[in-house]
């Protein structure tokens, strides 16, 4: 197909029809350009969302297990009975599943308390956590340290302030580490400052669980959440099996129906990410449909132009056939023009699209357009747009095949016309 004579003849043909060739190439290049821009932009938005998720600590590696109300009667007890998950229950479940649970922590749902320093008061949530909590949930430390297992084991009156509490109580730039604050009129030593979870007024302060149990929870029934590190739980099916196992084990201890799956609730990062991946997949499919539709329009334009080209060259084709040219040679002549125009135009669209998205990415990073700093965290709408190499190769293959088909159909029709009839046109 691509011998020297064919290429020289192709060059002469393209130079003779510059405007038509340019418009045909523009249609293909524009379709590829839009496809690259759409897919790269979609990837940029996905990266931005994932970045924001990590910034707000929603990307924790811990699997949490908590309880609620029963939905079935059992053992003489009515339904809607609340099941409390205590620290002893958490220890019990961990001991029964040593192969599944490699690390764990339990914590109380955060509650509102006043934290005072001299004349200043900060009202916000405080969270009681056991020793290994820092290994379960990502909590960036800005100053000092986080609570240690020793703090929890010895029931120390220590506290880790969130960044907002530290700034309100001590002022920006002033270190609170080593100073005492009053939590509900009880003195606590500040050992660290962290960004916390959630951001803003939703970021909690942290105290040891045993300290809360001994100082604040006397006479009250404790209900906590179990956070677990389960390296072998990687799929939604495995998460569901873990929930079933823990629910059945707790049911025998607490006296409720083991088949009552509405009592317990499991939250796992893998299920959250699966949901996010499904949304992203839907967006990708939508963008592919739009991009390919534009590309198909360009390919249809190539097919129409090739049909016009074949009609214009019918006399030439008739003369070639009369002189003994084989059908294969005539088809190669037309296919060469179609494939070259499609491939070169597609490569131009691909290169321009990748270069344009790289320029936009650099410009967004420099100007900060689409980004916002919120409570010390940088949120962005658009980050690192890119297109996979495999997708680029696939687009080139689609272009070559489409160009070949666009040229083959009118060429096949042309060679079926008798030489005498073709020369008359």
Short mmCIF file of N, CA and C in Angstrom, two decimals, residues 13 39 50-51 83 90 101 165 170 179 206 209 221 230 253 259 339 356 370 378 383:
data_model
loop_
_atom_site.label_atom_id
_atom_site.label_comp_id
_atom_site.label_asym_id
_atom_site.label_seq_id
_atom_site.Cartn_x
_atom_site.Cartn_y
_atom_site.Cartn_z
N UNK A 13 -2.07 14.16 -5.60
CA UNK A 13 -3.53 14.25 -5.46
C UNK A 13 -3.92 15.20 -4.34
N UNK A 39 -11.82 13.09 27.79
CA UNK A 39 -11.31 12.03 28.66
C UNK A 39 -10.30 12.57 29.66
N UNK A 50 -10.79 12.64 44.37
CA UNK A 50 -10.04 11.73 45.24
C UNK A 50 -9.12 12.50 46.19
N UNK A 51 -8.51 13.56 45.68
CA UNK A 51 -7.66 14.40 46.53
C UNK A 51 -8.47 15.03 47.66
N UNK A 83 -28.91 -2.21 71.16
CA UNK A 83 -27.76 -3.03 71.54
C UNK A 83 -26.55 -2.12 71.71
N UNK A 90 -15.93 -5.16 72.34
CA UNK A 90 -14.93 -4.98 71.29
C UNK A 90 -13.75 -5.93 71.51
N UNK A 101 -8.44 -9.62 62.21
CA UNK A 101 -8.20 -8.30 62.79
C UNK A 101 -6.76 -8.23 63.30
N UNK A 165 -9.48 24.71 67.73
CA UNK A 165 -9.53 24.95 69.18
C UNK A 165 -8.25 25.62 69.66
N UNK A 170 -5.53 29.92 72.20
CA UNK A 170 -4.19 30.45 72.44
C UNK A 170 -3.77 31.50 71.43
N UNK A 179 0.75 23.03 78.04
CA UNK A 179 -0.09 23.87 78.88
C UNK A 179 -1.37 23.11 79.23
N UNK A 206 -9.33 15.26 71.17
CA UNK A 206 -9.21 13.85 71.51
C UNK A 206 -8.70 13.68 72.93
N UNK A 209 -9.73 7.05 75.94
CA UNK A 209 -11.04 6.44 76.21
C UNK A 209 -11.18 6.09 77.69
N UNK A 221 -24.21 4.22 80.65
CA UNK A 221 -23.94 3.07 79.79
C UNK A 221 -23.14 3.53 78.57
N UNK A 230 -8.11 -4.70 58.91
CA UNK A 230 -8.34 -6.05 58.37
C UNK A 230 -7.70 -6.14 56.98
N UNK A 253 -23.52 -13.21 72.45
CA UNK A 253 -23.09 -12.52 73.68
C UNK A 253 -24.17 -11.59 74.20
N UNK A 259 -29.62 -13.83 62.99
CA UNK A 259 -29.97 -13.51 61.60
C UNK A 259 -30.46 -12.07 61.44
N UNK A 339 -6.32 6.31 4.51
CA UNK A 339 -5.63 5.99 5.77
C UNK A 339 -4.65 7.08 6.15
N UNK A 356 -2.53 20.68 24.91
CA UNK A 356 -3.46 21.66 25.47
C UNK A 356 -3.84 21.33 26.90
N UNK A 370 -10.04 27.14 40.54
CA UNK A 370 -10.72 25.91 40.90
C UNK A 370 -10.28 25.32 42.23
N UNK A 378 -6.45 22.26 51.27
CA UNK A 378 -6.62 22.75 49.92
C UNK A 378 -7.52 21.82 49.14
N UNK A 383 -7.37 18.30 38.91
CA UNK A 383 -6.00 17.95 39.28
C UNK A 383 -5.44 16.90 38.33
#
